[in-house]
PDB file of C-alpha atoms in Angstrom:
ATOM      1  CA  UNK H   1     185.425-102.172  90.537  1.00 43.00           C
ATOM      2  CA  UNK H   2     188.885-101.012  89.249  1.00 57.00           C
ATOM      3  CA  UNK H   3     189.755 -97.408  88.803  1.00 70.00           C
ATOM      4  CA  UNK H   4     188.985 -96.283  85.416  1.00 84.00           C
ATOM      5  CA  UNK H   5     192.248 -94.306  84.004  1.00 86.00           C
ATOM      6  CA  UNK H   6     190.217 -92.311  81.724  1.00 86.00           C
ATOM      7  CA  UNK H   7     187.415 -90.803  84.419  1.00 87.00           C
ATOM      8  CA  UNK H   8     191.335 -90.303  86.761  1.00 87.00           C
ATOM      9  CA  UNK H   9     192.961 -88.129  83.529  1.00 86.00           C
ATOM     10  CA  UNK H  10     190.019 -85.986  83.302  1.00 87.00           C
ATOM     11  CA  UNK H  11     189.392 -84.975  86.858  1.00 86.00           C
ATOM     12  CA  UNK H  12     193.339 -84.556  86.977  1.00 85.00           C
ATOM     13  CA  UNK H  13     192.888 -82.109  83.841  1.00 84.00           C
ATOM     14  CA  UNK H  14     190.353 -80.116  86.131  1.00 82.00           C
ATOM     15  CA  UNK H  15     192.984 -78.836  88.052  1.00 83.00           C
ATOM     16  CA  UNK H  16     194.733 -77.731  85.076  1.00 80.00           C
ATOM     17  CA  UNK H  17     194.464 -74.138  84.451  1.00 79.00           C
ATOM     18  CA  UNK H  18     195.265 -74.569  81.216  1.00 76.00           C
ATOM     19  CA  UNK H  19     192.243 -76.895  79.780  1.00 79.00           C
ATOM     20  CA  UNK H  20     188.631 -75.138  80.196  1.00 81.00           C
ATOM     21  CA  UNK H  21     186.845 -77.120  83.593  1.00 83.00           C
ATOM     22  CA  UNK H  22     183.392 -76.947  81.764  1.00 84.00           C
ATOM     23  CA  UNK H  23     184.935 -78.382  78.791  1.00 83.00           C
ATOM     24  CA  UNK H  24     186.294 -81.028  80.977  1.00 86.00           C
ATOM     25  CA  UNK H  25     183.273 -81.546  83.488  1.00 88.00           C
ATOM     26  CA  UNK H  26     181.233 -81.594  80.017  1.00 87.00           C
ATOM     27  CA  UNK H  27     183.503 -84.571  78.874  1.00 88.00           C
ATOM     28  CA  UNK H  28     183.293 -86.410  81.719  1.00 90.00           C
ATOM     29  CA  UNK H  29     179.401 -86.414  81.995  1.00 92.00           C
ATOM     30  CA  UNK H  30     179.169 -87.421  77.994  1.00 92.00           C
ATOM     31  CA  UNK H  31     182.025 -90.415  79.140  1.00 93.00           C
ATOM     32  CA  UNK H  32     179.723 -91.629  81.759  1.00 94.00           C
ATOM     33  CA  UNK H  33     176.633 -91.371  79.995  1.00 95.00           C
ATOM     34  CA  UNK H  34     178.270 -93.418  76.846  1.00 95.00           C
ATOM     35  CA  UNK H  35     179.321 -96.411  79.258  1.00 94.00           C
ATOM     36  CA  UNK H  36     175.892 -96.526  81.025  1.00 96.00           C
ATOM     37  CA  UNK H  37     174.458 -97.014  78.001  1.00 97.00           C
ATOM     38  CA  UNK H  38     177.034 -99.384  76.663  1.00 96.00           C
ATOM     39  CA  UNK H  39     176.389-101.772  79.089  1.00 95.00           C
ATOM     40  CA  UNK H  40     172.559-101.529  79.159  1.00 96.00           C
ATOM     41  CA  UNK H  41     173.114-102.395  74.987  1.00 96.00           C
ATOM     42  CA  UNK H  42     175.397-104.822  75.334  1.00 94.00           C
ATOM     43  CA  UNK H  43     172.465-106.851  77.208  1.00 93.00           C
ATOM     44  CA  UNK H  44     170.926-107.068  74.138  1.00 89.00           C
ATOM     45  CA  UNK H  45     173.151-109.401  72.137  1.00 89.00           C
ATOM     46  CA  UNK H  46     173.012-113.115  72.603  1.00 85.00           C
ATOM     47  CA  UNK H  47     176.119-114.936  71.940  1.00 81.00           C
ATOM     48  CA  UNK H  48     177.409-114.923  68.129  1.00 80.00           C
ATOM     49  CA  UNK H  49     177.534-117.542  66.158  1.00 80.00           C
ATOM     50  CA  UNK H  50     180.087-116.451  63.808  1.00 83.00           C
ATOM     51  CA  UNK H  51     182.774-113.749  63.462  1.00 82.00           C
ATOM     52  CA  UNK H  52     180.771-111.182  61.007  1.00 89.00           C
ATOM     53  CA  UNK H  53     182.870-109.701  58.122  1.00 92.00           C
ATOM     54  CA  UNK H  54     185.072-106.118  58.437  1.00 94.00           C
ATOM     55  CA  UNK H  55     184.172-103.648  58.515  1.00 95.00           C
ATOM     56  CA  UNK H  56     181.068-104.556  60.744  1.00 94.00           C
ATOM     57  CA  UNK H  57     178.049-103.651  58.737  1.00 94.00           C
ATOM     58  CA  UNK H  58     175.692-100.905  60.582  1.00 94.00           C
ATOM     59  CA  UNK H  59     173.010-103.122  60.123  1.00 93.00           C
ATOM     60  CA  UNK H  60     174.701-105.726  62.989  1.00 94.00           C
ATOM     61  CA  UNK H  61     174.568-102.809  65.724  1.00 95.00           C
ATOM     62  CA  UNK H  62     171.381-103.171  67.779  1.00 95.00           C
ATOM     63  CA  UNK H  63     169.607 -99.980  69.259  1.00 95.00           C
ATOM     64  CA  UNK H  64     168.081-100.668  72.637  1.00 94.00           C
ATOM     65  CA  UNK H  65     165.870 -97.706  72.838  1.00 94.00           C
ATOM     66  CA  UNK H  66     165.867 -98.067  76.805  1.00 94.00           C
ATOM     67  CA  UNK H  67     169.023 -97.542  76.551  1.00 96.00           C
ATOM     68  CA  UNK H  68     169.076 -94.488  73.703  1.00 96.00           C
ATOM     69  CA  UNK H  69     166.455 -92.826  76.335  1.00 95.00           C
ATOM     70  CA  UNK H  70     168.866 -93.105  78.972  1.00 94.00           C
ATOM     71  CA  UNK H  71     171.979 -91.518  76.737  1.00 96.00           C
ATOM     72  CA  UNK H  72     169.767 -88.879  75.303  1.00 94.00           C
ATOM     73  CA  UNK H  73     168.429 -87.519  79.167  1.00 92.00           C
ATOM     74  CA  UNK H  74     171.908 -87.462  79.779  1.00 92.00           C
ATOM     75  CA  UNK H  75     173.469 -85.574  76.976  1.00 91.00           C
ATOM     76  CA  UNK H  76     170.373 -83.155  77.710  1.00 87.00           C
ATOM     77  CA  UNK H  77     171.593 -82.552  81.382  1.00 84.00           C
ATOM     78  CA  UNK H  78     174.862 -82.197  80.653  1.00 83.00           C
ATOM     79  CA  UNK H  79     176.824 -79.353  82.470  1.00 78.00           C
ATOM     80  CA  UNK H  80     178.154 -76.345  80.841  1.00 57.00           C
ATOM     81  CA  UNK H  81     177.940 -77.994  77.748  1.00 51.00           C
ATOM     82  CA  UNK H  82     177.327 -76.870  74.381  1.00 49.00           C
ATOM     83  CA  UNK H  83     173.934 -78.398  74.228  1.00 46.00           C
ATOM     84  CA  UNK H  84     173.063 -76.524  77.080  1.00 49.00           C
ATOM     85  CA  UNK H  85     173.657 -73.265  75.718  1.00 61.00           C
ATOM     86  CA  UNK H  86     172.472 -74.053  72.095  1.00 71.00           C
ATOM     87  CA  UNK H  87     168.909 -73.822  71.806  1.00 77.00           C
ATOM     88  CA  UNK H  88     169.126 -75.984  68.477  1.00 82.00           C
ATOM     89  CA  UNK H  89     171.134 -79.285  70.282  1.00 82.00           C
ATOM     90  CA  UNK H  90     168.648 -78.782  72.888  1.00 83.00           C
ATOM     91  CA  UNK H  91     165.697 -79.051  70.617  1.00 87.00           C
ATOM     92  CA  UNK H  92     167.339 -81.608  69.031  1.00 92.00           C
ATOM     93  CA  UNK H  93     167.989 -83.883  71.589  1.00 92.00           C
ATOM     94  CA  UNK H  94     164.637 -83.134  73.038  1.00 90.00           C
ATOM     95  CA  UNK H  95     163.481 -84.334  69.504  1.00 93.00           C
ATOM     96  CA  UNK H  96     165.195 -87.323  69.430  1.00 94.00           C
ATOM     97  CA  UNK H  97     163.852 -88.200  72.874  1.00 92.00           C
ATOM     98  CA  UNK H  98     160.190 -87.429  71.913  1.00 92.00           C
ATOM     99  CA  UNK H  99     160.723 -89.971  68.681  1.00 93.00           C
ATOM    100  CA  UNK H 100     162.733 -92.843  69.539  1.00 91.00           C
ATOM    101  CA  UNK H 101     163.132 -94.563  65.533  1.00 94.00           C
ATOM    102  CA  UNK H 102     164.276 -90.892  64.841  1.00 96.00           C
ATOM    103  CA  UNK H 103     167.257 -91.875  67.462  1.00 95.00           C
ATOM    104  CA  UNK H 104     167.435 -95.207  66.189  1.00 96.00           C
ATOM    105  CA  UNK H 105     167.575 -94.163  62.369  1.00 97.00           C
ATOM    106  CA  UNK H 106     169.969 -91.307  63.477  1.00 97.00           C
ATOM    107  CA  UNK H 107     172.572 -94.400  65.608  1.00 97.00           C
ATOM    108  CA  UNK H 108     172.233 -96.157  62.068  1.00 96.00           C
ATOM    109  CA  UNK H 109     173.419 -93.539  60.321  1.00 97.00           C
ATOM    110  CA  UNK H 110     175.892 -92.543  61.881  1.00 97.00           C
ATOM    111  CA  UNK H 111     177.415 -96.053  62.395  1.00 96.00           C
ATOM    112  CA  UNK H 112     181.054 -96.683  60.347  1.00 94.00           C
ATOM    113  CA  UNK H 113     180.886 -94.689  57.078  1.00 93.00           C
ATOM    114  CA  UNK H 114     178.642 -91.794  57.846  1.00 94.00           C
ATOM    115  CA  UNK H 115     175.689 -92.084  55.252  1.00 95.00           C
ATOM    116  CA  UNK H 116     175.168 -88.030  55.014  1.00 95.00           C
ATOM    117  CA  UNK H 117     171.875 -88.034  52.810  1.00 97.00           C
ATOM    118  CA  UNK H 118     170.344 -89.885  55.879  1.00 97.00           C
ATOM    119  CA  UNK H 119     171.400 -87.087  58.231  1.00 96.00           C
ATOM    120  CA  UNK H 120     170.252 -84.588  55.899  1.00 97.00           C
ATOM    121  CA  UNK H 121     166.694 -86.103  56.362  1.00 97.00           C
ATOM    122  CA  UNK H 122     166.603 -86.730  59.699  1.00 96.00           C
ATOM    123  CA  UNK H 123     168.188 -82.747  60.380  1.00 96.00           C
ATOM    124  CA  UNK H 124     164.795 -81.663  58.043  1.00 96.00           C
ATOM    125  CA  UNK H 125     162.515 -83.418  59.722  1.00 95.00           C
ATOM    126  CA  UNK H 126     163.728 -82.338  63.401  1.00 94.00           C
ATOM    127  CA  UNK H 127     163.886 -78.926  61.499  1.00 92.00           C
ATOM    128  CA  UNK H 128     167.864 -78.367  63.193  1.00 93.00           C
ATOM    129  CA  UNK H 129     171.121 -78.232  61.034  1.00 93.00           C
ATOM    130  CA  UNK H 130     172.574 -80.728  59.441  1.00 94.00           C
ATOM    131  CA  UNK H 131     175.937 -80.219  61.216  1.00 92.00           C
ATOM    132  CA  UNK H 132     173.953 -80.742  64.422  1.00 91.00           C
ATOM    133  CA  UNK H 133     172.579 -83.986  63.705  1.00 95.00           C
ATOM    134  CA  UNK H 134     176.174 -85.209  62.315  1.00 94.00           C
ATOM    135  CA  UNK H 135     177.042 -84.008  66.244  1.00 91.00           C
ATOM    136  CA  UNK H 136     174.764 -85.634  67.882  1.00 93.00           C
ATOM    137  CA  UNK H 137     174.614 -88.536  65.784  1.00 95.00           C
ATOM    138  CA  UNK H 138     178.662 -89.443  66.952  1.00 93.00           C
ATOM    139  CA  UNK H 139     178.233 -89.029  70.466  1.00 93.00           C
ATOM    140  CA  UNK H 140     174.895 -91.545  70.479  1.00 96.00           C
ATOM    141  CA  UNK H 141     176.438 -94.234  67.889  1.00 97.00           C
ATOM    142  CA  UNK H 142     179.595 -95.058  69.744  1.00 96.00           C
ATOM    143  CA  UNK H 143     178.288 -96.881  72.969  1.00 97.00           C
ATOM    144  CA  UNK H 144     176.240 -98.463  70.714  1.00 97.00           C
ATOM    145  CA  UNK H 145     178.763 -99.647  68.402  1.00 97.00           C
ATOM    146  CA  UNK H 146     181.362-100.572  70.843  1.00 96.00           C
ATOM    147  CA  UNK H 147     178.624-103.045  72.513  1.00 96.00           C
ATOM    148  CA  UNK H 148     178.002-104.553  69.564  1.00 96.00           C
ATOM    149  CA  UNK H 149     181.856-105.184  68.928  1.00 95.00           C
ATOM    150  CA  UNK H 150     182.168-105.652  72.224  1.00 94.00           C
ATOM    151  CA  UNK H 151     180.328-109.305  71.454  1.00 92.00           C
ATOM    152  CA  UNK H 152     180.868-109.832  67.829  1.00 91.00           C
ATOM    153  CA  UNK H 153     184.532-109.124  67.510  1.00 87.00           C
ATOM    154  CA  UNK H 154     185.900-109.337  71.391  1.00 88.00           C
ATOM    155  CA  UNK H 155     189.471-110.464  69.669  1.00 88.00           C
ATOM    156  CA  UNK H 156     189.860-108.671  66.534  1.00 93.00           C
ATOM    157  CA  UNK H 157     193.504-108.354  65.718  1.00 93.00           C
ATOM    158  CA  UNK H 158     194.565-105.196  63.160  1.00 94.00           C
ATOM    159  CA  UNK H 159     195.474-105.964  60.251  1.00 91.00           C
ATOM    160  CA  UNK H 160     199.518-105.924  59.451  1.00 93.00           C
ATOM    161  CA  UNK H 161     200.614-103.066  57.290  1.00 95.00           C
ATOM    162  CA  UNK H 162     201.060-103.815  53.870  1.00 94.00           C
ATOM    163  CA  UNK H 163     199.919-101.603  50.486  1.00 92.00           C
ATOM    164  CA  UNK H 164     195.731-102.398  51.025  1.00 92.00           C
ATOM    165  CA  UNK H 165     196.220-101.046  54.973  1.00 94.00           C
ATOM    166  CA  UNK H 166     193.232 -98.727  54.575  1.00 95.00           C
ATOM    167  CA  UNK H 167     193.028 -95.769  56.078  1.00 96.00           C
ATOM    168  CA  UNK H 168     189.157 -96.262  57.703  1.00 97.00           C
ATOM    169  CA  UNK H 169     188.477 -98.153  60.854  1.00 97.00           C
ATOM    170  CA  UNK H 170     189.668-101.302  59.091  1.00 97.00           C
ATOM    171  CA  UNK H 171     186.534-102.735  62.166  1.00 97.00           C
ATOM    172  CA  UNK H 172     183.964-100.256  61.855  1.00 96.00           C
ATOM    173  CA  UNK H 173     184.876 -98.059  58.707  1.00 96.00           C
ATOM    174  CA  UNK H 174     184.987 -95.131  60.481  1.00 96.00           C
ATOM    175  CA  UNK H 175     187.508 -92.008  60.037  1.00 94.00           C
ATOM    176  CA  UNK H 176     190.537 -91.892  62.267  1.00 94.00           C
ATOM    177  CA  UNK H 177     190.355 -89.151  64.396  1.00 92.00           C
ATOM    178  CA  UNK H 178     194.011 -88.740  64.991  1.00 93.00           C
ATOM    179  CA  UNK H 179     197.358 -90.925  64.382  1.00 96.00           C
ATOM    180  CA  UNK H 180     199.937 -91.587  66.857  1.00 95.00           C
ATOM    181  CA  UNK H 181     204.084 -91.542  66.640  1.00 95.00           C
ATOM    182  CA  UNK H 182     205.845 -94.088  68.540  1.00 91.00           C
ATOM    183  CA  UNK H 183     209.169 -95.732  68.781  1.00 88.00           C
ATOM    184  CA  UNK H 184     211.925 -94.108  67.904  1.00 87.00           C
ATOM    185  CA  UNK H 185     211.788 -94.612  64.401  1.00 89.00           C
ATOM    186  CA  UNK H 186     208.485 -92.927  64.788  1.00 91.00           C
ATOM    187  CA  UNK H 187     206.375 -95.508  63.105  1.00 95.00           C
ATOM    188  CA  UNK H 188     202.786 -94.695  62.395  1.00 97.00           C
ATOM    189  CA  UNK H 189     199.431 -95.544  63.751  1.00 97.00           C
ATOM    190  CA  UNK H 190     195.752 -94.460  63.493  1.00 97.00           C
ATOM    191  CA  UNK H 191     193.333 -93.819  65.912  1.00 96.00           C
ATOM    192  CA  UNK H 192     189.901 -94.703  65.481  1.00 95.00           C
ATOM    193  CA  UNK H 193     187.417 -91.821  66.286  1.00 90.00           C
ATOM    194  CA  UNK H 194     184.322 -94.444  67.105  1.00 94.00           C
ATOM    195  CA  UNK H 195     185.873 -97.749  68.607  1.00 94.00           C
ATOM    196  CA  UNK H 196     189.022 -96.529  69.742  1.00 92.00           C
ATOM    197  CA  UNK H 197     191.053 -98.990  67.916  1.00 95.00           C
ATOM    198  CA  UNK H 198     194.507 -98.513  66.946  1.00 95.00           C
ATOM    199  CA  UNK H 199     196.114 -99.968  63.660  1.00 97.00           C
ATOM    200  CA  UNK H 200     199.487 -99.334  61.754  1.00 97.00           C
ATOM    201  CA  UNK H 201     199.958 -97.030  58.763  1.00 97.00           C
ATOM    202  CA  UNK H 202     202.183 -95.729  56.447  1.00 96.00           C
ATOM    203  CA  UNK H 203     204.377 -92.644  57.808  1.00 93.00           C
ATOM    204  CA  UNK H 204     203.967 -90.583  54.996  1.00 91.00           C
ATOM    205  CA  UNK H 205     200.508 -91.293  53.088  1.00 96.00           C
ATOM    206  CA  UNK H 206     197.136 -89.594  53.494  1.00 97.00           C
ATOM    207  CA  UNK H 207     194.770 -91.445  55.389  1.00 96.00           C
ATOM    208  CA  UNK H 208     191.813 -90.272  53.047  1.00 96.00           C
ATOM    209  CA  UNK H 209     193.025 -90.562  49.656  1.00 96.00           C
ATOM    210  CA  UNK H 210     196.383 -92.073  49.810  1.00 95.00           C
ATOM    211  CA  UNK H 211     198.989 -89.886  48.407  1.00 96.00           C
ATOM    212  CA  UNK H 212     201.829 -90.593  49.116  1.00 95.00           C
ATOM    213  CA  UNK H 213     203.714 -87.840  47.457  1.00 96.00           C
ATOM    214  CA  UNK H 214     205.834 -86.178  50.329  1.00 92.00           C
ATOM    215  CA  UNK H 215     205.705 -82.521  47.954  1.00 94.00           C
ATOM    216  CA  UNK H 216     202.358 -82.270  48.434  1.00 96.00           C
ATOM    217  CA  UNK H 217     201.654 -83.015  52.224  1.00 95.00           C
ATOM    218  CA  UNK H 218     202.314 -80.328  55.206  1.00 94.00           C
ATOM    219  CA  UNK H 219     202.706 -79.591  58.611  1.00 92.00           C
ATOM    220  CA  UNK H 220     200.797 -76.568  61.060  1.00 93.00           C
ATOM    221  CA  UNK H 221     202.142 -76.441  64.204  1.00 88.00           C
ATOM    222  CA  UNK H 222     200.372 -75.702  66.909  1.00 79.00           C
ATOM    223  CA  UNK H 223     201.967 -72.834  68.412  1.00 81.00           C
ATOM    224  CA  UNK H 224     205.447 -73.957  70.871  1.00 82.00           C
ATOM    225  CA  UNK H 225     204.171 -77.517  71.204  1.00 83.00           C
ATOM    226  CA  UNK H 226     205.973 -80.188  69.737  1.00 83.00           C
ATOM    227  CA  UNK H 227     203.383 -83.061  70.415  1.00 91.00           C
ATOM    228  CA  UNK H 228     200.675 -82.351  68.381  1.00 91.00           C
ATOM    229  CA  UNK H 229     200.310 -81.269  65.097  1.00 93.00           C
ATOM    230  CA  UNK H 230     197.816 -81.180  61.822  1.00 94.00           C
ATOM    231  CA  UNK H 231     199.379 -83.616  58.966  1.00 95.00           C
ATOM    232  CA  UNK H 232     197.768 -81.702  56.064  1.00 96.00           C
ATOM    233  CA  UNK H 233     197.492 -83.450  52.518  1.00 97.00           C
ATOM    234  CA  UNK H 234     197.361 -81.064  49.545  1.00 96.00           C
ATOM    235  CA  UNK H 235     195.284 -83.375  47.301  1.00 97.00           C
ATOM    236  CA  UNK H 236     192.341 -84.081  49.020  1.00 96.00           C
ATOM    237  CA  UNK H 237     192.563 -80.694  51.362  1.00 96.00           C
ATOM    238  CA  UNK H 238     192.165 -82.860  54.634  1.00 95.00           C
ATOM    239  CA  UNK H 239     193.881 -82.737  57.839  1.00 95.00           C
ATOM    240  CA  UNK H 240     194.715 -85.533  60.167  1.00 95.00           C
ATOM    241  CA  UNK H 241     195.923 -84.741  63.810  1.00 94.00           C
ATOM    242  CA  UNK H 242     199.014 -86.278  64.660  1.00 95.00           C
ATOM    243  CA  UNK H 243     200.333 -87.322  68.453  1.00 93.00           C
ATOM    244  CA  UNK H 244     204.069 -87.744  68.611  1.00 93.00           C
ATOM    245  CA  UNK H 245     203.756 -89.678  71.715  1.00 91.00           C
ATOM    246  CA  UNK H 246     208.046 -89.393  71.119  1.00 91.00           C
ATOM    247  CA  UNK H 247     207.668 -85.993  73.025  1.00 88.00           C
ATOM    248  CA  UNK H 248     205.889 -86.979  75.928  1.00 85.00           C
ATOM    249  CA  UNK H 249     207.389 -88.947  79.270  1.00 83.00           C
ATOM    250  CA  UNK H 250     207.915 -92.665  79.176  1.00 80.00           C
ATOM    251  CA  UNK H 251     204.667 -94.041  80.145  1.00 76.00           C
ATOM    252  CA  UNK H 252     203.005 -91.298  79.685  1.00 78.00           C
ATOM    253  CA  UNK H 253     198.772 -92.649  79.032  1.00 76.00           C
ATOM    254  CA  UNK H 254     197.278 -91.671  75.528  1.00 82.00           C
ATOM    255  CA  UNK H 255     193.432 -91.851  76.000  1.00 81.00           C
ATOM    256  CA  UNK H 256     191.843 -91.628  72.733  1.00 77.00           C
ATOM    257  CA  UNK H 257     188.633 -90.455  74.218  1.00 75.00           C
ATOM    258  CA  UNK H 258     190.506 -87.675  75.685  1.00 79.00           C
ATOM    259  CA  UNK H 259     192.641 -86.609  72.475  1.00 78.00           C
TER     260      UNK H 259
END
């Protein structure tokens, strides 16, 4: 089996004295646990008979609870993680383990475009926070999700940038969770917070509501460090963080499950 780059980077950042190793180790362990149960799910899906439409709709993505249970245990054992300290995400998960169509329902809802009033339910009847569930409910969609693309779009292509580029998953519909500069004329692209894909966008337009009025978006640095920064848009008061891979060596690997 080939070395995988990601699992390298983060036990290279361990000996970093500069990122947190429980952070780190806690990464790792939620990496592993994704994949494992990526590829129980993706046993799950016969071949497709068509290309489905894009976005994917949620309802497409299959929950194997075999393989929820396995994800679940995992996040629960996690080392030095937040879960582990937090008596609430341990409850929760514990909950979610206990009631397997509360994991499924939660998967669901948190596929793509994050349906909020469903999370709200599910976070009253597990009697947690809502902000817990919305947690929780990321790190158990994704493997999910990216087995079910993994079989019903194995060759989707981005779409080319033009005025209706949007500025969700243009695959799943979910946010970005951070853009990238490249090139040297610094051209654009986001970063899918769910599937990991990339796709081009405007340089100077919001992701979430589209302005493109220059006056009215910002920059926050962050500190001395001229890679990463918060894109701020004065209109809709969100925030997009922004890569400028320009700043780091030639070749340098961008992991989005990392960033």
């Amino acid at each position: 089996m080939p070395e995988d780059p990601v699992l390298r980077t983060l036990d290279e950042m361990t000996l970093d004295e500069s990122f947190s190793p429980d952070f780190v180790r806690f990464q790792r362990h939620v990496l592993v646990a994704q994949r494992r149960a990526q590829a129980l799910a993706e046993e799950l899906y016969p071949p497709p008979e068509r290309e489905p439409n894009f976005p994917i709709d949620r309802s497409l993505v299959l929950v194997d609870p075999r393989a929820l249970g396995v994800l679940l245990e995992e996040l629960e054992g996690a080392p030095q993680s937040a879960s582990a300290k937090n008596p609430e995400m341990r409850e929760l998960l514990a909950g979610l383990r206990e009631s397997p169509r509360l994991g499924e329902e939660l998967v669901q809802a948190s596929v793509g475009r994050v349906d909020m009033l469903e999370l709200k339910r599910l976070a009253s009847e597990l009697e947690v926070s809502a902000f817990g569930v919305l947690l929780v409910g990321r790190l158990v969609a994704k493997p999910f999700l990216l087995a079910a693309l993994s079989h019903l779009a194995p060759g989707f292509e981005p779409p080319p940038l033009d005025e209706q580029t949007p500025g969700r998953c243009p695959r799943c519909d979910s946010p970005a969770a951070f853009a990238l500069l490249t090139g040297k004329e610094g051209r654009r692209q986001l970063v899918c917070g769910a599937c990991d894909l990339r796709w081009p966008f405007h340089r100077l337009r919001c992701p979430t509501c589209q302005n493109a009025d220059g006056e009215k978006q910002g920059l926050v640095s962050l500190g001395e460090d001229k890679t990463r920064r918060l894109e701020v848009c004065e209109v809709c008061r969100r925030y997009v963080k922004t890569l400028d891979q320009r700043e780091l060596p030639q070749g340098f690997p961008v992991h989005p499950a990392i960033e």
